[in-house]
Coordinates of C-alpha atoms and ligand atoms in Angstrom, one line a residue:
Chain M
M536 CA 0.0 0.0 0.0
F537 CA 1.1 3.6 0.4
N538 CA 4.1 4.5 2.3
M539 CA 2.8 7.4 4.3
T540 CA 6.1 8.7 5.5
A541 CA 7.5 9.2 2.0
P542 CA 7.0 12.7 0.6
L543 CA 4.2 13.0 -1.9
T544 CA 6.4 14.9 -4.4
A545 CA 10.0 14.7 -5.1
P546 CA 12.2 17.2 -3.2
A547 CA 12.0 20.5 -5.1
Y548 CA 15.7 21.1 -5.3
D549 CA 18.1 18.2 -5.3
V550 CA 21.6 19.7 -5.2
T551 CA 23.2 16.3 -5.0
A552 CA 21.7 15.3 -8.4
I553 CA 22.5 18.7 -9.8
R554 CA 26.2 18.3 -8.8
Q555 CA 26.3 15.1 -10.8
D556 CA 25.4 17.1 -13.9
F557 CA 28.8 18.9 -13.6
P558 CA 31.7 16.6 -14.4
I559 CA 34.4 18.9 -13.0
L560 CA 32.9 18.9 -9.5
S561 CA 33.8 15.3 -8.9
K562 CA 37.4 15.6 -10.2
P563 CA 40.1 16.1 -7.6
L564 CA 42.4 19.1 -7.9
P565 CA 46.2 18.6 -8.7
N566 CA 47.0 18.8 -5.0
G567 CA 44.4 16.1 -4.2
A568 CA 41.9 18.5 -2.6
R569 CA 38.2 18.5 -3.4
L570 CA 37.1 21.4 -5.5
V571 CA 35.0 23.9 -3.7
Y572 CA 34.2 26.2 -6.6
L573 CA 33.1 29.7 -5.4
D574 CA 34.3 31.7 -8.3
N575 CA 31.0 31.6 -10.2
G576 CA 30.9 35.3 -10.7
A577 CA 34.0 35.0 -12.9
T578 CA 32.6 32.0 -14.8
A579 CA 30.3 29.2 -14.1
Q580 CA 31.1 25.5 -14.6
K581 CA 29.4 23.6 -17.5
P582 CA 26.8 20.8 -17.1
R583 CA 27.1 17.7 -19.3
Q584 CA 23.9 18.8 -21.1
V585 CA 25.8 21.8 -22.5
I586 CA 29.0 19.8 -23.1
A587 CA 26.9 17.2 -25.0
K588 CA 25.1 19.8 -27.1
V589 CA 28.4 21.4 -28.1
V590 CA 29.9 18.0 -29.0
E591 CA 26.7 17.0 -30.9
C592 CA 27.0 20.2 -32.9
L593 CA 30.7 19.8 -33.7
E594 CA 30.3 16.1 -34.6
N595 CA 27.1 16.2 -36.6
Y596 CA 26.3 19.5 -38.2
T597 CA 29.4 21.7 -38.3
S598 CA 28.7 24.2 -41.0
N599 CA 28.2 27.9 -41.5
V600 CA 24.8 29.5 -40.8
H601 CA 22.6 31.2 -43.4
R602 CA 24.9 30.2 -46.2
G603 CA 25.3 26.6 -47.3
I604 CA 22.4 25.4 -49.4
H605 CA 23.0 21.9 -48.1
A606 CA 21.6 19.7 -45.3
L607 CA 24.3 20.6 -42.7
G608 CA 23.8 24.3 -43.3
D609 CA 20.1 24.0 -42.9
R610 CA 20.5 22.0 -39.7
V611 CA 22.9 24.3 -38.0
T612 CA 20.9 27.4 -39.0
T613 CA 17.8 25.8 -37.5
E614 CA 19.7 24.9 -34.3
M615 CA 21.1 28.4 -33.9
E616 CA 17.8 30.1 -34.5
A617 CA 16.2 27.8 -32.0
A618 CA 18.8 29.0 -29.5
R619 CA 17.9 32.6 -30.3
E620 CA 14.3 31.8 -29.7
T621 CA 15.2 30.1 -26.3
V622 CA 16.9 33.4 -25.3
R623 CA 13.9 35.4 -26.4
T624 CA 11.5 33.5 -24.2
F625 CA 14.0 33.4 -21.3
L626 CA 14.1 37.2 -21.4
G627 CA 10.4 37.7 -22.2
A628 CA 11.4 39.8 -25.3
A629 CA 8.6 40.5 -27.8
E630 CA 10.5 39.5 -30.9
T631 CA 13.3 37.1 -31.9
E632 CA 14.9 39.9 -34.0
E633 CA 15.6 41.8 -30.8
I634 CA 18.1 39.1 -29.7
V635 CA 21.6 39.8 -31.1
F636 CA 24.4 37.3 -30.7
T637 CA 27.7 38.9 -29.6
S638 CA 30.9 37.5 -28.0
G639 CA 29.9 38.6 -24.5
T640 CA 28.7 41.3 -22.2
T641 CA 31.7 43.5 -23.0
M642 CA 31.1 43.3 -26.7
S643 CA 27.4 43.9 -26.2
I644 CA 28.0 47.1 -24.3
N645 CA 30.7 48.3 -26.7
L646 CA 28.3 47.7 -29.6
V647 CA 25.8 50.0 -28.0
A648 CA 28.4 52.6 -27.1
H649 CA 29.6 52.7 -30.7
A650 CA 26.5 52.0 -32.7
W651 CA 24.1 54.1 -30.6
G652 CA 26.4 56.4 -28.6
R653 CA 28.5 57.7 -31.5
K654 CA 25.4 58.3 -33.6
F655 CA 23.1 60.0 -31.0
L656 CA 25.3 61.6 -28.3
Q657 CA 25.8 65.3 -28.7
A658 CA 28.1 67.6 -26.8
G659 CA 26.6 68.4 -23.4
D660 CA 24.4 65.3 -23.4
E661 CA 24.5 63.3 -20.2
I662 CA 25.2 59.6 -19.4
V663 CA 24.3 58.4 -15.9
L664 CA 26.6 55.8 -14.3
N665 CA 27.5 54.9 -10.8
E666 CA 30.6 53.8 -9.0
M667 CA 29.7 50.1 -8.6
E668 CA 29.8 49.4 -12.4
H669 CA 32.2 46.9 -13.9
H670 CA 34.8 48.4 -16.2
A671 CA 32.9 46.8 -19.1
N672 CA 29.9 49.2 -18.3
F673 CA 32.1 52.1 -17.4
V674 CA 35.0 52.6 -19.7
P675 CA 33.0 52.4 -23.0
W676 CA 30.8 55.2 -21.7
Q677 CA 33.7 57.2 -20.5
Q678 CA 35.4 56.9 -23.9
V679 CA 32.4 57.7 -26.0
A680 CA 31.7 60.7 -23.7
L681 CA 35.2 62.0 -24.2
E682 CA 34.8 61.6 -28.0
R683 CA 31.4 63.2 -28.2
G684 CA 31.8 65.9 -25.5
A685 CA 29.1 64.2 -23.4
I686 CA 29.1 64.4 -19.6
L687 CA 29.2 61.5 -17.2
K688 CA 27.0 61.8 -14.1
F689 CA 26.9 59.5 -11.1
I690 CA 24.1 58.2 -9.0
P691 CA 25.7 58.3 -5.5
L692 CA 26.0 55.2 -3.4
T693 CA 24.6 54.8 0.1
A694 CA 27.1 54.0 2.9
D695 CA 26.2 50.3 2.6
G696 CA 26.7 50.2 -1.1
R697 CA 23.3 50.6 -2.7
L698 CA 22.3 53.1 -5.3
D699 CA 20.9 56.2 -3.5
L700 CA 17.7 56.5 -5.5
T701 CA 16.6 59.6 -3.5
A702 CA 19.2 61.4 -5.5
L703 CA 18.2 60.0 -8.9
D704 CA 15.7 62.8 -9.6
D705 CA 18.5 65.3 -9.2
V706 CA 21.0 63.3 -11.3
L707 CA 18.6 62.9 -14.2
S708 CA 18.0 65.9 -16.4
D709 CA 16.5 66.7 -19.8
R710 CA 20.0 66.2 -21.2
T711 CA 20.2 62.6 -19.9
K712 CA 20.4 60.3 -22.9
L713 CA 21.2 57.0 -21.2
V714 CA 21.4 55.4 -17.8
A715 CA 23.8 52.4 -17.7
V716 CA 23.4 50.3 -14.6
T717 CA 24.3 46.8 -13.5
G718 CA 21.5 44.4 -12.4
L719 CA 23.7 42.9 -9.7
S720 CA 27.0 44.3 -8.5
N721 CA 29.8 41.8 -9.1
V722 CA 31.5 42.9 -5.9
L723 CA 29.0 44.3 -3.5
G724 CA 26.3 41.8 -4.5
T725 CA 23.8 44.7 -4.5
V726 CA 20.6 44.0 -6.5
N727 CA 19.5 47.2 -8.2
P728 CA 15.9 48.3 -8.5
I729 CA 15.7 48.3 -12.3
Q730 CA 12.0 49.0 -12.7
E731 CA 12.2 52.1 -10.6
I732 CA 15.2 53.3 -12.7
T733 CA 13.6 52.6 -16.1
A734 CA 10.4 54.4 -15.0
K735 CA 12.3 57.5 -13.9
A736 CA 14.7 57.5 -16.8
H737 CA 12.0 57.1 -19.4
A738 CA 10.1 60.0 -17.8
R739 CA 13.0 62.1 -18.8
G740 CA 13.3 60.6 -22.2
A741 CA 16.5 58.6 -21.5
L742 CA 17.2 55.0 -22.4
V743 CA 18.4 52.4 -19.9
L744 CA 21.1 49.8 -20.5
V745 CA 21.3 47.0 -18.0
D746 CA 24.5 45.1 -17.5
G747 CA 23.0 41.6 -16.8
A748 CA 26.3 39.7 -16.6
Q749 CA 25.7 38.9 -12.9
S750 CA 21.9 39.2 -12.7
V751 CA 20.6 37.3 -15.7
P752 CA 22.1 33.9 -14.5
H753 CA 20.7 34.3 -11.0
M754 CA 17.4 36.1 -11.1
A755 CA 14.4 36.3 -13.5
T756 CA 14.9 39.2 -15.9
D757 CA 11.8 40.1 -17.9
V758 CA 12.8 42.9 -20.3
R759 CA 9.3 43.9 -21.0
A760 CA 8.0 44.0 -17.4
L761 CA 11.1 45.9 -16.4
D762 CA 10.9 48.1 -19.6
I763 CA 14.6 47.7 -20.3
D764 CA 15.9 49.3 -23.5
F765 CA 19.2 47.3 -23.8
L766 CA 20.3 44.2 -21.8
A767 CA 23.7 42.6 -22.1
F768 CA 24.9 39.3 -20.7
S769 CA 27.5 36.6 -21.2
G770 CA 26.9 32.9 -21.9
H771 CA 29.8 31.7 -19.8
K772 CA 28.4 33.0 -16.5
I773 CA 25.1 31.1 -17.1
Y774 CA 26.7 27.6 -17.5
G775 CA 27.2 28.1 -21.2
P776 CA 30.3 28.4 -23.4
T777 CA 32.7 31.3 -23.5
G778 CA 32.8 33.5 -26.6
I779 CA 29.0 34.0 -26.8
G780 CA 26.9 36.7 -25.3
I781 CA 23.6 38.5 -25.9
L782 CA 22.6 42.0 -26.6
Y783 CA 18.8 42.5 -26.3
G784 CA 17.5 45.8 -27.6
K785 CA 14.0 47.1 -28.2
R786 CA 13.3 46.9 -31.9
R787 CA 12.6 50.6 -32.3
V788 CA 16.0 51.5 -30.8
L789 CA 18.0 48.8 -32.6
E790 CA 16.5 49.9 -35.9
S791 CA 17.6 53.5 -35.3
M792 CA 21.3 52.4 -35.0
N793 CA 23.9 51.9 -37.7
P794 CA 26.1 48.8 -37.7
F795 CA 29.0 48.6 -35.4
L796 CA 31.2 46.0 -37.3
C797 CA 30.9 45.7 -41.0
G798 CA 31.5 42.7 -43.3
G799 CA 29.6 39.6 -44.3
N800 CA 26.1 38.8 -43.0
M801 CA 25.2 42.4 -42.0
I802 CA 24.4 43.7 -45.5
R803 CA 21.5 43.4 -47.8
R804 CA 23.1 44.9 -50.9
V805 CA 26.6 46.1 -51.5
R806 CA 27.6 48.4 -54.4
K807 CA 30.9 49.9 -55.0
E808 CA 30.0 53.2 -53.6
S809 CA 27.5 52.3 -50.9
S810 CA 25.7 49.5 -49.0
E811 CA 22.3 48.7 -47.7
F812 CA 22.3 47.2 -44.3
A813 CA 20.5 44.0 -43.4
D814 CA 17.5 43.8 -41.1
L815 CA 17.7 42.9 -37.4
P816 CA 19.4 41.1 -35.9
S817 CA 21.9 40.4 -38.8
R818 CA 22.7 44.1 -39.0
F819 CA 24.7 43.7 -35.8
E820 CA 26.1 40.2 -36.5
A821 CA 28.9 40.9 -39.0
G822 CA 31.1 37.9 -39.9
T823 CA 30.8 34.3 -38.9
L824 CA 29.2 34.0 -35.5
P825 CA 30.3 31.8 -32.6
I826 CA 27.7 29.3 -33.9
T827 CA 28.6 26.3 -31.7
E828 CA 28.7 28.6 -28.6
A829 CA 25.3 30.1 -29.4
I830 CA 23.8 26.6 -29.7
G831 CA 25.6 25.7 -26.4
L832 CA 24.1 28.8 -24.8
G833 CA 20.6 27.7 -25.8
A834 CA 21.3 24.3 -24.1
A835 CA 22.5 26.2 -21.0
I836 CA 19.3 28.2 -20.7
D837 CA 17.3 25.1 -21.3
Y838 CA 19.2 23.5 -18.4
V839 CA 18.6 26.5 -16.1
Q840 CA 14.9 26.4 -16.9
S841 CA 14.8 22.7 -16.2
L842 CA 15.9 23.4 -12.7
G843 CA 13.8 26.5 -12.5
L844 CA 15.5 29.9 -12.2
D845 CA 13.4 30.8 -9.2
A846 CA 14.4 27.6 -7.4
I847 CA 18.1 28.3 -8.2
A848 CA 17.7 31.8 -6.9
A849 CA 16.1 30.5 -3.6
H850 CA 18.9 28.0 -3.2
E851 CA 21.6 30.6 -3.8
D852 CA 19.9 33.1 -1.5
A853 CA 20.0 30.5 1.4
L854 CA 23.8 29.9 0.7
M855 CA 24.4 33.7 0.7
R856 CA 22.6 34.2 4.0
Q857 CA 24.5 31.3 5.6
A858 CA 27.8 32.7 4.3
Y859 CA 26.9 36.3 5.4
S860 CA 26.3 35.2 9.0
Q861 CA 29.1 32.7 9.3
L862 CA 31.7 35.0 7.7
A863 CA 30.7 37.9 10.0
Q864 CA 31.8 35.7 13.0
I865 CA 35.4 35.5 11.8
P866 CA 37.7 38.0 13.6
G867 CA 38.8 40.9 11.5
L868 CA 36.6 40.0 8.6
R869 CA 34.6 42.8 7.0
I870 CA 31.9 42.2 4.4
V871 CA 31.5 45.0 1.8
G872 CA 28.0 45.9 0.5
P873 CA 24.5 45.7 1.8
G874 CA 22.8 43.3 4.2
P875 CA 21.3 40.0 2.9
D876 CA 17.9 41.5 1.9
A877 CA 19.4 43.7 -0.8
R878 CA 22.0 41.2 -2.0
G879 CA 22.4 38.5 -4.6
A880 CA 24.6 35.4 -4.2
I881 CA 27.9 37.3 -3.9
V882 CA 29.8 38.1 -0.7
S883 CA 33.1 40.0 -0.9
F884 CA 35.2 40.8 2.1
T885 CA 38.5 41.8 3.5
V886 CA 40.3 40.2 6.5
E887 CA 42.5 42.4 8.6
G888 CA 46.1 41.4 8.3
V889 CA 45.7 39.1 5.3
H890 CA 45.9 40.7 1.8
P891 CA 43.1 39.3 -0.5
H892 CA 45.7 37.8 -2.8
D893 CA 47.4 35.9 0.0
M894 CA 43.9 34.9 1.1
A895 CA 43.0 33.5 -2.3
E896 CA 46.2 31.6 -2.5
L897 CA 45.7 30.0 0.9
L898 CA 42.1 29.2 0.2
D899 CA 43.2 27.5 -3.0
R900 CA 45.4 25.1 -1.0
K901 CA 42.2 23.9 0.7
G902 CA 40.6 23.5 -2.7
V903 CA 38.4 26.6 -2.3
A904 CA 38.4 28.7 -5.5
V905 CA 37.5 32.4 -5.0
R906 CA 38.6 35.5 -6.7
A907 CA 40.8 38.2 -5.2
G908 CA 41.6 41.7 -6.6
H909 CA 39.7 44.7 -7.8
H910 CA 37.3 42.5 -9.9
C911 CA 37.4 45.1 -12.8
T912 CA 35.8 47.7 -10.5
M913 CA 38.6 50.2 -9.7
P914 CA 36.3 53.1 -9.1
L915 CA 34.3 51.0 -6.7
H916 CA 37.5 50.0 -4.8
D917 CA 38.4 53.7 -4.6
W918 CA 35.0 54.3 -3.1
L919 CA 35.5 51.4 -0.7
K920 CA 39.0 52.7 0.1
V921 CA 40.6 49.3 -0.2
P922 CA 42.9 48.1 -3.0
A923 CA 41.3 44.7 -3.3
T924 CA 38.7 42.3 -1.9
T925 CA 38.2 38.6 -1.8
R926 CA 34.9 37.4 -3.4
A927 CA 32.9 34.2 -2.9
S928 CA 30.1 33.9 -5.5
F929 CA 27.6 31.0 -5.5
A930 CA 25.8 29.0 -8.1
A931 CA 23.1 26.3 -8.5
Y932 CA 25.5 23.5 -7.5
N933 CA 27.0 24.9 -4.3
T934 CA 26.2 23.4 -0.9
P935 CA 26.0 24.5 2.7
A936 CA 29.0 22.3 3.4
E937 CA 31.0 24.4 0.9
V938 CA 30.1 27.5 2.8
D939 CA 31.5 25.8 5.9
A940 CA 34.6 24.8 3.9
L941 CA 35.1 28.5 2.9
C942 CA 34.9 29.7 6.5
E943 CA 37.2 27.0 7.7
A944 CA 39.8 27.8 5.0
I945 CA 39.7 31.5 6.0
R946 CA 40.4 30.5 9.6
Y947 CA 43.3 28.4 8.3
A948 CA 44.7 31.5 6.4
R949 CA 44.5 33.6 9.5
K950 CA 46.5 30.9 11.4
V951 CA 49.2 30.8 8.7
F952 CA 49.5 34.6 9.1
R953 CA 49.8 34.0 12.9
L954 CA 46.6 35.9 13.6
S955 CA 45.1 33.4 16.0
Chain S
M213 CA 63.9 26.8 -2.0
S214 CA 60.7 26.3 0.1
D215 CA 57.5 25.1 -1.5
D216 CA 55.6 26.9 1.2
L217 CA 55.0 30.4 -0.1
Y218 CA 54.2 31.6 3.4
D219 CA 57.3 30.2 5.3
E220 CA 58.8 32.0 8.3
H221 CA 61.3 34.0 6.2
I222 CA 58.5 35.7 4.2
L223 CA 56.2 36.1 7.1
D224 CA 58.9 37.6 9.3
H225 CA 59.8 40.2 6.7
F226 CA 56.1 40.9 6.2
E227 CA 55.4 41.4 9.9
S228 CA 58.6 43.2 10.8
P229 CA 60.0 44.7 7.7
Y230 CA 63.5 46.0 7.4
H231 CA 63.6 49.8 6.7
K232 CA 59.9 50.5 6.1
G233 CA 59.5 54.2 6.0
R234 CA 60.8 57.2 4.2
L235 CA 64.1 59.1 4.0
E236 CA 64.3 62.8 4.6
H237 CA 66.4 63.5 1.5
P238 CA 66.5 60.5 -0.8
T239 CA 68.9 60.7 -3.8
I240 CA 66.2 59.0 -5.8
A241 CA 62.7 57.7 -5.3
H242 CA 60.3 55.8 -7.4
E243 CA 57.1 53.8 -7.1
D244 CA 55.0 51.3 -9.0
K245 CA 51.9 49.2 -8.7
N246 CA 50.9 45.7 -9.5
P247 CA 47.4 46.1 -10.9
L248 CA 46.6 42.4 -10.5
C249 CA 46.7 42.5 -6.7
G250 CA 46.8 46.2 -6.1
D251 CA 50.3 46.0 -4.5
E252 CA 52.1 49.3 -4.2
V253 CA 55.7 49.8 -3.4
H254 CA 57.6 53.1 -3.0
L255 CA 61.4 52.7 -2.9
E256 CA 63.9 55.3 -1.8
L257 CA 67.7 55.3 -2.1
L258 CA 70.4 57.4 -0.5
V259 CA 73.4 57.1 -2.7
D260 CA 76.8 58.4 -1.5
E261 CA 79.8 60.0 -3.3
Q262 CA 81.3 56.6 -4.2
N263 CA 78.1 55.7 -5.9
R264 CA 77.1 53.2 -3.2
V265 CA 73.7 52.7 -1.7
K266 CA 74.1 54.1 1.8
E267 CA 70.5 53.5 2.7
A268 CA 67.4 51.9 1.1
W269 CA 63.9 52.3 2.4
F270 CA 60.5 51.3 1.2
D271 CA 56.9 52.1 1.8
G272 CA 53.7 50.5 0.5
H273 CA 51.0 48.0 1.0
G274 CA 49.8 44.9 -0.6
C275 CA 50.2 41.1 -0.4
A276 CA 52.7 39.4 1.9
I277 CA 54.9 38.5 -1.1
S278 CA 55.3 42.0 -2.5
Q279 CA 55.9 43.6 0.9
A280 CA 58.3 40.9 2.2
A281 CA 60.2 41.1 -1.1
A282 CA 60.6 44.9 -0.7
S283 CA 61.9 44.4 2.8
I284 CA 64.4 41.7 1.6
L285 CA 65.5 43.9 -1.3
T286 CA 66.3 47.0 0.9
Q287 CA 68.3 44.8 3.2
Q288 CA 70.3 43.3 0.4
I289 CA 71.2 46.3 -1.6
E290 CA 72.5 48.5 1.2
G291 CA 76.3 48.8 0.8
K292 CA 76.2 47.7 -2.9
S293 CA 77.5 50.0 -5.6
I294 CA 75.2 51.1 -8.4
D295 CA 77.4 49.2 -10.8
E296 CA 77.0 46.0 -8.8
L297 CA 73.2 46.5 -8.8
K298 CA 73.3 46.7 -12.5
E299 CA 74.4 43.1 -12.5
F300 CA 71.6 42.1 -10.1
T301 CA 69.2 39.9 -12.0
A302 CA 65.5 38.8 -11.5
P303 CA 66.4 35.2 -10.9
Q304 CA 68.8 36.3 -8.1
M305 CA 66.0 38.4 -6.6
L306 CA 63.7 35.4 -6.7
D307 CA 66.4 33.3 -5.0
L308 CA 66.6 35.8 -2.2
L309 CA 62.9 35.2 -1.4
K310 CA 63.7 31.5 -0.8
V311 CA 60.2 30.4 -1.9
R312 CA 59.0 29.1 -5.2
L313 CA 56.6 31.5 -6.8
T314 CA 54.0 30.7 -9.5
A315 CA 54.1 32.8 -12.6
S316 CA 51.3 35.1 -11.4
R317 CA 52.9 35.6 -8.0
Q318 CA 56.3 36.4 -9.5
K319 CA 54.8 39.8 -10.4
C320 CA 54.4 40.4 -6.7
G321 CA 57.9 39.1 -5.8
L322 CA 59.6 41.2 -8.5
L323 CA 57.7 44.5 -8.1
S324 CA 60.4 46.2 -5.9
F325 CA 63.1 44.7 -8.1
K326 CA 61.5 46.3 -11.1
I327 CA 61.3 49.7 -9.3
L328 CA 65.0 49.4 -8.4
K329 CA 65.9 48.7 -12.1
T330 CA 63.9 51.7 -13.2
M331 CA 65.8 53.9 -10.6
I332 CA 69.2 52.7 -11.8
Y333 CA 68.2 53.5 -15.3
T334 CA 67.0 56.9 -14.3
L335 CA 70.3 57.6 -12.4
D336 CA 72.3 56.7 -15.5
E337 CA 70.1 58.9 -17.7
G338 CA 70.6 61.8 -15.4
K339 CA 74.4 61.3 -15.5
S340 CA 74.6 61.0 -19.3
K341 CA 72.6 64.2 -19.6
S342 CA 74.7 66.3 -17.2
Ligands
PLP1971 C1 28.9 43.0 -13.8 C2 29.8 42.6 -15.0 N1 29.8 43.2 -16.1 C3 30.5 42.8 -17.2 C4 31.3 41.7 -17.1 C5 32.1 41.3 -18.3 O1 31.7 40.1 -18.8 P1 32.5 39.4 -20.1 O2 34.0 39.4 -19.6 O3 31.9 38.1 -20.2 O4 32.3 40.3 -21.3 C6 31.4 41.0 -15.9 C7 32.3 39.8 -15.8 O5 33.4 39.8 -15.5 C8 30.6 41.4 -14.8 O6 30.7 40.8 -13.6

């Protein structure tokens, strides 16, 4: 008969089973230690579903897209366009044409800075940034502003590292053309209120670009509900291959822009003296795309959706809260950024007496992989008044035991430095 | 050579550095950064009439390797002539640290050495101009 003690449904989130999807997690490190991978903010590990898709593509239908009138060309084009459609539904975008394949977040943002910024920015126009941005969402704007005579303005940060939105009305003006903001800070872990920002920016006639490199893999991002004009993210941080990324842009905005790179695929008609550009999204996809990687990204998003992005987010939130409270108990350790309620699955910190680089090296001995340095956010580290921090960033496959291992390894590092 | 990066030798220099501070009237001073870790070292030399390093001091902050290396360097180069220091090589500097460094940490271990080499070059430049 029925076993009444057994749960009626399978456990919602089975991290043990998820770990088995990632071959690297069961391989010992060169020093024999077990890998505790907490550098997911830099890049995520790849599940066998993605690896298998990439191999399937390479072994069975390697060919160029939109070109060969042959069976392989048809197949690879179908697969790549299916991946584009997967990205569209994942982001809640209205049209597949609004999904542009790029090489990553950096390329997506540079594409907008060049193809939109150089065309539309005039001297005296304003671009709104803030000090927590990654260099990828900072330097392109700084450089195009210098070139066009535009002005950079900054949303101030609160003492705990959130955007001070009470100041936003003063920072925005009728000259504001763009607000560029990260969905989730790669150092502070701060989750930014995108909806409020797009509402206020649009009221002033400005566009909003969201750097989704850290947010898209870890929290639902509906570009229409949030009314985002441009969204950039990278495949490799969402369990997909390197070399592929996405630029989402509203059709109306993308259509107003000229191409960034020129060459094959992005033209409709070329004459000796002039060219007609292709329709979206090809207009922004000059040259042969990272086809295999795009197909791999489709598989990665399918994988995330099979686990459920909300379930992943809830799992990561619990790990972050555990880490936040356990780390706070270590003597001399200071966490940067806001409390757990305003934070995604990233915790960066400093430890009195142990430089972040030494910390990372000592954690590595215990198999704990973290990142140390300025994390491509030098203006933020100037604001924090520290040269570097150590960052632990969590993903779908991390466990509470790994948070314990992190804390234990930090205590070991303090011991090596004769601090306890 | 120790395989332990954080052996006593390094930690002792990190905790109690030799000549950490600044000179009142250095003959030459120079500083540099390692953008990878954010290490910073400022190096000052007092060079006497015989072209010998009378005193060497450093200031800075950063990882244990970069700061211990700066301390070891100041201790080693005092009393040496500028000509002798021209012969001083990067492998010799790494030997002085007595620990094996990975490629990325060699940048930390060689930061103060790089600053010293720049200073010697600048001293020579100054001389050839005057
Ligand atoms: C917030 C943020 N923006 C942009 C990037 C750049 O991403 P990629 O190097 O994949 O272009 C990163 C990753 O390092 C990031 O964390």
